[in-house]
XYZ file of C-alpha atoms in Angstrom:
553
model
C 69.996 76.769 -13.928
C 71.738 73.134 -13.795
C 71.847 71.898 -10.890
C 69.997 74.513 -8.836
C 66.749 72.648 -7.853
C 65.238 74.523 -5.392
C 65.967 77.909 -7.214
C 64.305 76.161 -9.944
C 61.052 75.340 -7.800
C 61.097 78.820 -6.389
C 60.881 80.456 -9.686
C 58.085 77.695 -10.999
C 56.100 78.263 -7.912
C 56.205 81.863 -9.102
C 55.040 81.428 -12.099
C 52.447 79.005 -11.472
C 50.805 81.409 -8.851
C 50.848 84.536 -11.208
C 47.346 83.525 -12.768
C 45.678 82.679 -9.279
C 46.970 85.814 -7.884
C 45.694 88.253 -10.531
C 42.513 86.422 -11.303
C 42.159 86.908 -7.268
C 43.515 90.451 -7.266
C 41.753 91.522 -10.557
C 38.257 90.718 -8.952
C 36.371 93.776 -9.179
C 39.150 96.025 -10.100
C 37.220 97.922 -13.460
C 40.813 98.484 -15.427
C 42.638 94.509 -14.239
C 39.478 93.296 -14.096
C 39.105 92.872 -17.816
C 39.749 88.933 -18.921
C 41.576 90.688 -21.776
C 44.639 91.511 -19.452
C 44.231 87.788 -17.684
C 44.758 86.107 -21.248
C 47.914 88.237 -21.659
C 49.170 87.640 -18.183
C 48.578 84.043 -18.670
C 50.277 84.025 -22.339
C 53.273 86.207 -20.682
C 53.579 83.797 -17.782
C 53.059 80.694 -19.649
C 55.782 81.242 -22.011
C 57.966 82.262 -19.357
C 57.559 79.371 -17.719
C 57.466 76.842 -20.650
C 61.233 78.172 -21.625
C 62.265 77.726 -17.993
C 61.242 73.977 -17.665
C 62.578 73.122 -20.883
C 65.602 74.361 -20.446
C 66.163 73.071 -16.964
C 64.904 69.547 -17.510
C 66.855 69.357 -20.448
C 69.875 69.696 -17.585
C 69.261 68.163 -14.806
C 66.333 65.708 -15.892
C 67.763 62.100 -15.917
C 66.300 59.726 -18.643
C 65.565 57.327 -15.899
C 63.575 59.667 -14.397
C 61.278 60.005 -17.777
C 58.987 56.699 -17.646
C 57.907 57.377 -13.982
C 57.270 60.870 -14.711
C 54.981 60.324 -17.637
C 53.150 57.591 -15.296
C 52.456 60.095 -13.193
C 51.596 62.784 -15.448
C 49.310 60.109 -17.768
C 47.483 58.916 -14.159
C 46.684 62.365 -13.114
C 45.485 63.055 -17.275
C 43.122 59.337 -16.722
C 41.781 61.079 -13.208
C 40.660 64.170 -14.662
C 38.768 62.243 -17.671
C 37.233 60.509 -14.658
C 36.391 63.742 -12.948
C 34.911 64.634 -15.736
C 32.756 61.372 -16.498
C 31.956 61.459 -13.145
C 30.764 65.124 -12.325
C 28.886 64.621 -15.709
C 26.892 61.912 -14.321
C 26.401 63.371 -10.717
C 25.244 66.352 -12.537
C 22.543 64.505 -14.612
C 21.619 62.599 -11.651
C 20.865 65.691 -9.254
C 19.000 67.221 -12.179
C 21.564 69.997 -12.816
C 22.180 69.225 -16.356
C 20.840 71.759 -18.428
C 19.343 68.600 -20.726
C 18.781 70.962 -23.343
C 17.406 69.284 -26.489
C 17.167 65.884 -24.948
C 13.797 65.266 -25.543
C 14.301 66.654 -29.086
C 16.693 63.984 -29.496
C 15.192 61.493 -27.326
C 12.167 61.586 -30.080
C 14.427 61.334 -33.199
C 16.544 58.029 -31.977
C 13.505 56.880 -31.132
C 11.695 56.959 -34.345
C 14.526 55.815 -36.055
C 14.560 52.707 -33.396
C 11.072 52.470 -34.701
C 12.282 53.104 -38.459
C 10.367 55.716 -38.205
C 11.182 58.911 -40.615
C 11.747 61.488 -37.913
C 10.515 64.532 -40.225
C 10.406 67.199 -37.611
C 14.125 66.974 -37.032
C 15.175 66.729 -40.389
C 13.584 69.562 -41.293
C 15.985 71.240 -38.666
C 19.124 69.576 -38.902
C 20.547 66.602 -40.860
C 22.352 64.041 -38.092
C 22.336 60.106 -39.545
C 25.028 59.420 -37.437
C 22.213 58.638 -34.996
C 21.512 55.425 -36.705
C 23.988 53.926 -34.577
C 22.253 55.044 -31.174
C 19.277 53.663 -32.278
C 19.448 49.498 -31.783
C 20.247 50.989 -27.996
C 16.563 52.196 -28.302
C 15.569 48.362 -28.879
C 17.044 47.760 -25.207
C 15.996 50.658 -23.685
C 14.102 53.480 -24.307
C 16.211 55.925 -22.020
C 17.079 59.647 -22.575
C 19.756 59.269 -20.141
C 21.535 56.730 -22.624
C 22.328 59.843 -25.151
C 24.077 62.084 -22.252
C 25.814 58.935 -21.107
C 26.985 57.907 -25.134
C 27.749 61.564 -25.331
C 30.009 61.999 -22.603
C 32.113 58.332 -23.071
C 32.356 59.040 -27.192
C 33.787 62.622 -26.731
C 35.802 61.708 -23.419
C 37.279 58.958 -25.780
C 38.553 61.076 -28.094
C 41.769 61.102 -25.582
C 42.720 57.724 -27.651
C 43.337 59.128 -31.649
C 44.869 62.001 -30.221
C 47.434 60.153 -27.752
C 48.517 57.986 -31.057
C 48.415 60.839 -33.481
C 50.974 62.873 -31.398
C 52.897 59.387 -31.057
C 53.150 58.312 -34.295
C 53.428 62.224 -35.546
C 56.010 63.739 -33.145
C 57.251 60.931 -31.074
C 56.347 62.647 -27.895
C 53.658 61.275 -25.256
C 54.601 64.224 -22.776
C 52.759 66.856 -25.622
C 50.180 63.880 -26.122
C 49.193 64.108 -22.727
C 49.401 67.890 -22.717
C 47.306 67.882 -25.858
C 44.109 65.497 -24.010
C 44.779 67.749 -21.438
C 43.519 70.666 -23.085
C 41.260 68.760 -24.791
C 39.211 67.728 -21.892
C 40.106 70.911 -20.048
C 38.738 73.044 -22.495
C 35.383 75.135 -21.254
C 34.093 74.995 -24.560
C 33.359 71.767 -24.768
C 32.579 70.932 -21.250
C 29.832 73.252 -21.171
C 28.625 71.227 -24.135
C 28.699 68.225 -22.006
C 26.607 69.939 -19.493
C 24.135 71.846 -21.927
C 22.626 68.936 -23.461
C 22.858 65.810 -25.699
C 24.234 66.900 -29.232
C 25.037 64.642 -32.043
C 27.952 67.611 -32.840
C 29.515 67.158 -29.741
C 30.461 63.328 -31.044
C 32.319 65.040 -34.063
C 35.883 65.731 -31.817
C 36.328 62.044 -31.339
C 34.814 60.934 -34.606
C 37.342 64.040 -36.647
C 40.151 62.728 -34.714
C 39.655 59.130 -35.900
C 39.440 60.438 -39.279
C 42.932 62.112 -38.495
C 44.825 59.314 -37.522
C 43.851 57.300 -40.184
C 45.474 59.545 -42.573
C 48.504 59.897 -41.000
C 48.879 55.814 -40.949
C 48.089 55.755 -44.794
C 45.001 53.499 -44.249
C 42.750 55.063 -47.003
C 39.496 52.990 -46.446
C 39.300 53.431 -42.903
C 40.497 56.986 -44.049
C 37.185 57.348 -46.057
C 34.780 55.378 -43.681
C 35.538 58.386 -41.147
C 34.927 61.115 -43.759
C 31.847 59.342 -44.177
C 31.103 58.958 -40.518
C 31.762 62.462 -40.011
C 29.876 63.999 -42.510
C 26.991 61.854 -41.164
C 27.334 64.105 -37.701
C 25.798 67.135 -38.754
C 25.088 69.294 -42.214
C 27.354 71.741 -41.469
C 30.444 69.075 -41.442
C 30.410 69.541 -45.210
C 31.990 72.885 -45.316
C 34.390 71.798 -42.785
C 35.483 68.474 -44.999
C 35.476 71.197 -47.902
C 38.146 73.726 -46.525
C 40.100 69.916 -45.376
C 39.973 68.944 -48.326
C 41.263 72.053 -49.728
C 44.034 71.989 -47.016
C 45.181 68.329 -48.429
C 45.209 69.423 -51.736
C 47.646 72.332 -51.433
C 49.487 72.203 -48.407
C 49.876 68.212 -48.008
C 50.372 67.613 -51.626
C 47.534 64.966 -51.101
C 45.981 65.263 -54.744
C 44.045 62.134 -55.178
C 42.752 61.831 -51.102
C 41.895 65.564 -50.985
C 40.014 65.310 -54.343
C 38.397 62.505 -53.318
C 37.338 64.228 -50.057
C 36.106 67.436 -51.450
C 33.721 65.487 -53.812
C 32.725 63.864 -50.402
C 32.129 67.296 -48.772
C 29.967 68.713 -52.244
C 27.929 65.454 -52.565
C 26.760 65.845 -48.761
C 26.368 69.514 -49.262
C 24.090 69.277 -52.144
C 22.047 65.983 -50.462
C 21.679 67.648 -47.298
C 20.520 71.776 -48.417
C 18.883 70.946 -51.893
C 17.136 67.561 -51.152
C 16.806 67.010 -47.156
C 16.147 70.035 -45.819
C 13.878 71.727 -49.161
C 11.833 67.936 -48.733
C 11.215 68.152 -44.662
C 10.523 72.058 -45.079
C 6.621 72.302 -45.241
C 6.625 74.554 -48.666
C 10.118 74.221 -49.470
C 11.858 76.749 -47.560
C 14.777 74.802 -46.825
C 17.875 75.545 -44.146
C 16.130 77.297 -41.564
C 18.808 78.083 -39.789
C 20.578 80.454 -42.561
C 18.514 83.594 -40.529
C 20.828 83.652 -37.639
C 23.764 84.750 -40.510
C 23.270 88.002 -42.488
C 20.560 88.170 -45.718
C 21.201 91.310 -46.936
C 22.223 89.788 -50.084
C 20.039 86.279 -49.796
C 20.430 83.254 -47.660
C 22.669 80.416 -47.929
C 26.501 80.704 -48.985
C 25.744 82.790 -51.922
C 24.457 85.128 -49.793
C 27.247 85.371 -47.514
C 29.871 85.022 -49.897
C 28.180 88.150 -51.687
C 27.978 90.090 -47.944
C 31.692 89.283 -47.513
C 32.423 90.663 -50.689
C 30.211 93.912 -51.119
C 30.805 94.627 -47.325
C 33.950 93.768 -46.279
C 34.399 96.422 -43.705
C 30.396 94.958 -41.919
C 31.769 91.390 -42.305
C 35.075 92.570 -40.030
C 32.722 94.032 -37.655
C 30.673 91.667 -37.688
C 33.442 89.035 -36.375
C 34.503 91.053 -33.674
C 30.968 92.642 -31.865
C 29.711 92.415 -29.654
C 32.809 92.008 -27.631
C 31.637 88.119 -26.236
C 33.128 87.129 -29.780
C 36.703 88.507 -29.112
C 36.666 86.410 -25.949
C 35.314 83.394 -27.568
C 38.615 83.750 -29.987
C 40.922 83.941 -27.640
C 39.449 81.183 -25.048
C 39.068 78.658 -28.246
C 42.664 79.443 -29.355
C 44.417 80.281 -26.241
C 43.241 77.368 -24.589
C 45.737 75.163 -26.933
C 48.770 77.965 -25.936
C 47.580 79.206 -30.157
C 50.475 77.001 -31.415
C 48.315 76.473 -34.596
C 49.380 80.140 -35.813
C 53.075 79.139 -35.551
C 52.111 77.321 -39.090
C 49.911 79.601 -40.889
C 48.754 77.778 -43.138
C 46.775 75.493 -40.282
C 44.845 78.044 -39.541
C 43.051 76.845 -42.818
C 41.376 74.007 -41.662
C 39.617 75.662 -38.616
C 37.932 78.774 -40.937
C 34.728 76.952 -41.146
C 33.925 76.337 -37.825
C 35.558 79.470 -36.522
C 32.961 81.547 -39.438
C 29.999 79.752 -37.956
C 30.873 81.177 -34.343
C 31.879 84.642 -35.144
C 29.087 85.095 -38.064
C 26.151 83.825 -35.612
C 25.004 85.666 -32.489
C 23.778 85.028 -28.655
C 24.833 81.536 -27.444
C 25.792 80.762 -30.523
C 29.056 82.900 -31.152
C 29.925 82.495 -27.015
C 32.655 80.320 -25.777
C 30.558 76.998 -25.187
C 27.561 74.552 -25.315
C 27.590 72.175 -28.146
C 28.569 75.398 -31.135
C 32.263 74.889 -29.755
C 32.483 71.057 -30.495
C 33.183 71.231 -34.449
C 35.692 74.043 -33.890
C 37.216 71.794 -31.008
C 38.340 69.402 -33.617
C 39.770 70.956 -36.196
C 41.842 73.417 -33.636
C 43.274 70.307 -32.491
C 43.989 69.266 -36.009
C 45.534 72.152 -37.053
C 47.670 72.197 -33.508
C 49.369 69.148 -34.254
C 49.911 69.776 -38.153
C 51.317 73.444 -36.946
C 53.653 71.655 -33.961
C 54.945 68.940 -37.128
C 56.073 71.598 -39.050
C 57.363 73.996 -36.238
C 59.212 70.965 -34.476
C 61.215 71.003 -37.721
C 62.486 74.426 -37.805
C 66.442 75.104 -36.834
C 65.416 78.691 -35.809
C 62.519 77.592 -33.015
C 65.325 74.690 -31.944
C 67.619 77.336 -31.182
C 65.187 79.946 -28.965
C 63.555 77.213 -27.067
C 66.226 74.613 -26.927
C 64.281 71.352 -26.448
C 61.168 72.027 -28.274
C 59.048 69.675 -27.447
C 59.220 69.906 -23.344
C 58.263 73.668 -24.078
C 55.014 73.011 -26.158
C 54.023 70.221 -23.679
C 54.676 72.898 -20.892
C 53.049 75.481 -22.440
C 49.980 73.282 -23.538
C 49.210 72.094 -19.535
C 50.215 75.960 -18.578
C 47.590 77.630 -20.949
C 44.542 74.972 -20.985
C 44.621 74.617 -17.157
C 44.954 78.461 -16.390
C 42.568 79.206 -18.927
C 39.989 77.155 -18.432
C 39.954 76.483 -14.624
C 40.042 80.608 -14.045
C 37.637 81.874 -16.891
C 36.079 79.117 -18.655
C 33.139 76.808 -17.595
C 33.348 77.257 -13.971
C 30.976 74.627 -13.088
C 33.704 72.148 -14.330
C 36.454 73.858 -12.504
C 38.974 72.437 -9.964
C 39.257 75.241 -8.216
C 37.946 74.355 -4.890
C 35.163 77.108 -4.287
C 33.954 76.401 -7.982
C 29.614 75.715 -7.667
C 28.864 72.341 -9.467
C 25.673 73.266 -11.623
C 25.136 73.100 -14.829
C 26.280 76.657 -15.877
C 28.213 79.705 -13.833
C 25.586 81.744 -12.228
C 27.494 84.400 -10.535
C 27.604 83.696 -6.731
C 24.552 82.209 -5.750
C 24.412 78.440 -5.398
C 21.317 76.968 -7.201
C 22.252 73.331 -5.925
C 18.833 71.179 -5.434
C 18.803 70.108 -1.921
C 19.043 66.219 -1.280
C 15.845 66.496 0.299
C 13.906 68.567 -3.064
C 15.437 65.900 -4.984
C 14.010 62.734 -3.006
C 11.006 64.327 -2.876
C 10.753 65.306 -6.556
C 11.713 61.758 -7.702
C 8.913 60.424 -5.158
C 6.701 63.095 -7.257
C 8.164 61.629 -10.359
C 6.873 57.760 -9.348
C 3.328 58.714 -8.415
C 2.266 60.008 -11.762
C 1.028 57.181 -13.655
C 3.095 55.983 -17.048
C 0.397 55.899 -19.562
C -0.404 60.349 -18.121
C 1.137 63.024 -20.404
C 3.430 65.294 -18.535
C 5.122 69.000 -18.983
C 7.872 69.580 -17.607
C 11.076 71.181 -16.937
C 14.330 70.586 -19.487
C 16.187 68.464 -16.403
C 12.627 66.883 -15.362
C 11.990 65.274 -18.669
C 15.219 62.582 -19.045
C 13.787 61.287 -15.678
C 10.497 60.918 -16.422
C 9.986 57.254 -18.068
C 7.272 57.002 -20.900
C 6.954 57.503 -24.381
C 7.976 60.428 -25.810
C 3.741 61.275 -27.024
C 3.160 61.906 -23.838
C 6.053 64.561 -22.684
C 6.635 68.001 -23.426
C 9.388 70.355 -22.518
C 9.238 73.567 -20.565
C 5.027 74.228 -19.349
C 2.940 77.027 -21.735
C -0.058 78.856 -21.519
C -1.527 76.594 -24.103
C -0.417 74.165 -22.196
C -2.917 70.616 -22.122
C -0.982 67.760 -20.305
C -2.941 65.662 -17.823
C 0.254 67.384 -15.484
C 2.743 70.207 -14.726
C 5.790 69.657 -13.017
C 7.972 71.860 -11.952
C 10.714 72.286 -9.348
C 11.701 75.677 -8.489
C 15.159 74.803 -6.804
C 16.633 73.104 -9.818
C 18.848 75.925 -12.010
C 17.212 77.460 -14.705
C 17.814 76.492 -18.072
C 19.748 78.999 -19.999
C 16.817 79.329 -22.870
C 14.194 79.427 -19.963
C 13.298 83.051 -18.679
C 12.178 82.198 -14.971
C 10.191 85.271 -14.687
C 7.542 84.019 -17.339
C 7.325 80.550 -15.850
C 7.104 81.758 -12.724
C 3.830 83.514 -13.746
C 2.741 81.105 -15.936
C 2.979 78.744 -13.045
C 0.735 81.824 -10.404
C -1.988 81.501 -13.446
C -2.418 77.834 -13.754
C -2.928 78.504 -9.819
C -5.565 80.850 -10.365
C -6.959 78.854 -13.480
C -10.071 76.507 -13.369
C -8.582 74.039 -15.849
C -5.594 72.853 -13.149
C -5.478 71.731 -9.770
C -2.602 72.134 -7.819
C -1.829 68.612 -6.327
C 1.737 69.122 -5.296
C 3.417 72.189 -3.367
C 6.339 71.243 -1.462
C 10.487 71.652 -1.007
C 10.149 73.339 -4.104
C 7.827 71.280 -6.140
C 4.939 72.134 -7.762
C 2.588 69.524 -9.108
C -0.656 70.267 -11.045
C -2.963 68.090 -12.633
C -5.933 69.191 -15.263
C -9.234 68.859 -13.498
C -10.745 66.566 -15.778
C -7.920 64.303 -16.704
C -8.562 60.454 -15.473
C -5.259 59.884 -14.127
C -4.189 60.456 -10.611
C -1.533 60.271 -8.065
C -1.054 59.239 -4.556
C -0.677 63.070 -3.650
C -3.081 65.766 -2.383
C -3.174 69.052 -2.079
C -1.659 70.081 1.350
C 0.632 67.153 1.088
């Protein structure tokens, strides 16, 4: 195709618009209307088109041409991470954020600001990385600081992988493909959305970890093993199976040894002293029910399952069908170049086991259980593309190798993430900005619930205890004593607040609040204060605290 431009653009214009055209086609159609044939038709197309680019720019592109492309390219890579930032921050703002978990976490920093043992949540889950968040707490006490930290650390993450694929394959156009699909990926963007997560810091933190390696600096090497493991518990098995991955693929003997006794040390601290300690009688990981106990809990227990029931463990991976899906969408999403180097697929088995073995949100493409496997797919892309960039035979089909990963990475994260990914996210113009796709119906607080809910917000009086809604409670500015997530029937705050425009939380069933919120009406131990735009405000008859609002108001 040298020198044949605008036969060139035809046939890219072609291929760009095969995805829009079947997603658009597809709609409602019960046979192309499976995502199953979308994935293929992207994977088809993308391939397609990847060969053709790298073939043409190989003859025709001029190398004076190459430094303003990659300006451009890198500019429109910043913008997005901007987007993102940005529609992050409107989101939390307009109270669309799911905020799942932010009060939980809200607590924790702040008992640890407090140096304060947070017991509660280390009874659930093991996260010291939230040391460092803490001094923020001595400046201010602000849920909003751990969505904002959140988004900026894992946004950032765009830095170790730009110089990994640098330093590693001496190509910034697949290093700006590669953040690309990073920060395109649903997955993780949902995460961003769900809630604050101290997992969803583990990308950036991995990535580090990484590039340290590569450059041969061992302590910084280590202080990001450390840092990593400090994340979460389940990091351990993760640093494990890298470990493992050093010692026999890498040849790294003394660093992988070093980092498996790493990964066992925090293994054994974290399930036999942290959790069995902050367990009221001992019970330990909690968390092991959501994974089979036919055979006990804990990794015995599913080592024993995969081994006596090989055939349930299979099925187990693959149903309900949401877990097929959430394969292909973590995978396809970086154009699966990691399989091109078997032995990369290693290093992503932990995190991949904890999706497929759990269930429910869990095992689904997104919130803050995609953020570990993020990582390590990453990690295993680039250590696949090193050793497939080397190979005479893939030199030969493709002809300039690394303009056809590049073009395949941009092809496959864009098409599969801005058509059937987190739509809320999405560039596509018609796409609904709340926290979570909800079908067709737009759940978007009106500027005018808003104002008034803030105004709400103001009157109650700082010292009052409040329940509230997940979104509500980052906005509401006292100490964490006196809030509580999502209104019960036991419920005993001095007031309810609830605002029926904002989306529901994906753990909240609207139905029950809905009637929980018709029997506090009816109920002699709440008066309803508040009932406007969408908000409802009760306070308990006998509490002292008041606001400037009255009923009727």
């Amino acid at each position: 195709m040298k020198n044949k431009p605008v036969i060139f653009w035809i046939v890219i214009t072609f291929f760009l618009a095969i995805p829009y055209l079947y997603f658009y086609i597809s709609r409602g159609d019960p046979i192309f209307g499976n995502e199953m044939f979308s994935y293929l038709t992207i994977i088809i197309s993308g391939v397609s088109f990847s060969l053709l680019v790298s073939k043409f720019l190989k003859a025709n592109f001029h190398s004076d041409h190459k430094g303003p492309a990659l300006i451009i390219y890198s500019s429109a890579v910043f913008l997005y991470s901007c987007f993102l930032f940005l529609i992050m921050v409107s989101n939390y703002n307009r109270m669309v954020s799911q905020s799942i978990d932010v009060n939980h976490y809200h607590i924790q920093v702040w008992q640890l600001s407090e140096f304060t043992v947070p017991s509660y949540n280390w009874s659930q889950h093991f996260e010291p990385i939230l040391f460092f968040v803490a001094p923020l707490y001595w400046l201010f006490k602000n849920p909003g600081i751990l969505m904002l930290i959140q988004a900026i650390v894992f946004i950032s993450g765009a830095i170790p992988i730009y110089k990994i694929v640098k330093k590693t394959l001496s190509s910034r156009f697949i290093g700006l493909s590669l953040i690309f699909a990073y920060l395109a990926f649903g997955g993780t963007q949902f995460g961003i959305a769900y809630g604050f997560h101290p997992i969803m810091l583990f990308p950036t933190v991995f990535l580090w970890m990484y590039y340290f390696f590569i450059e041969k600096k061992i302590k910084l090497y280590f202080l990001f093993v450390l840092l990593s493991l400090m994340v979460k518990e389940e990091v351990s098995f993760i640093m494990f199976f890298w470990s493992i991955y050093l010692i026999l693929f890498k040849k790294e003997r003394l660093v992988g040894g070093v980092t498996l006794i790493a990964s066992v040390a925090w293994y054994i601290l974290c399930f036999h002293f942290i959790f069995p300690v902050f367990n009221p009688g001992g019970s330990g990981f909690g968390y092991w029910g959501q994974y089979s106990q036919e055979y006990g809990t804990g990794i015995l227990g599913l080592l024993l399952f995969v081994v006596r029931e090989p055939l349930e463990f299979l099925k187990t991976l693959i149903t309900p069908s949401y877990k097929i899906d959430t394969f292909i969408q973590s995978f396809g999403s970086f154009g699966f170049l990691l399989f091109l180097y078997p032995p990369a697929f290693f290093i992503v088995i932990p995190s991949l086991m904890e999706k497929l073995l759990s269930s429910g949100i869990a095992a689904v493409n997104g919130t803050h259980y995609s953020a570990a496997l993020t990582g390590v797919t990453i990690v295993a892309t680039i250590e696949s593309m090193k050793k497939v960039l080397k190979k005479k035979f893939f030199i030969k089909i493709v002809e300039h190798p690394t303009l056809f990963m590049g073009s395949l990475l941009f092809y496959c994260a864009f098409f599969f993430n801005i058509l059937y990914s987190f739509y809320a996210f999405s560039l596509l113009p018609t796409a609904q900005r709340t926290g979570y796709p909800v079908g067709n119906v737009s759940v978007e607080p009106s500027d005018k619930n808003l104002l008034f809910l803030s105004q709400v917000i103001d009157s109650i009086p700082k010292q009052a205890s409040v329940a509230a809604q997940y979104q509500i409670i980052p906005h509401m500015n006292r100490h964490y004593n006196l809030l509580e997530d999502i209104p019960d029937s036991e419920e005993n705050a001095d007031f309810v607040l609830v605002d029926t425009q904002l989306p529901p939380p994906v753990l909240t069933n609207t139905e029950i609040l809905n009637k929980y919120l018709d029997d506090l009406d009816k109920s002699e131990k709440y008066e309803l204060i508040v009932n406007n735009l969408g908000v409802v405000l009760f306070k308990r008859v006998d509490s002292q605290f008041n606001t400037s609002f009255y009923r009727g108001q």
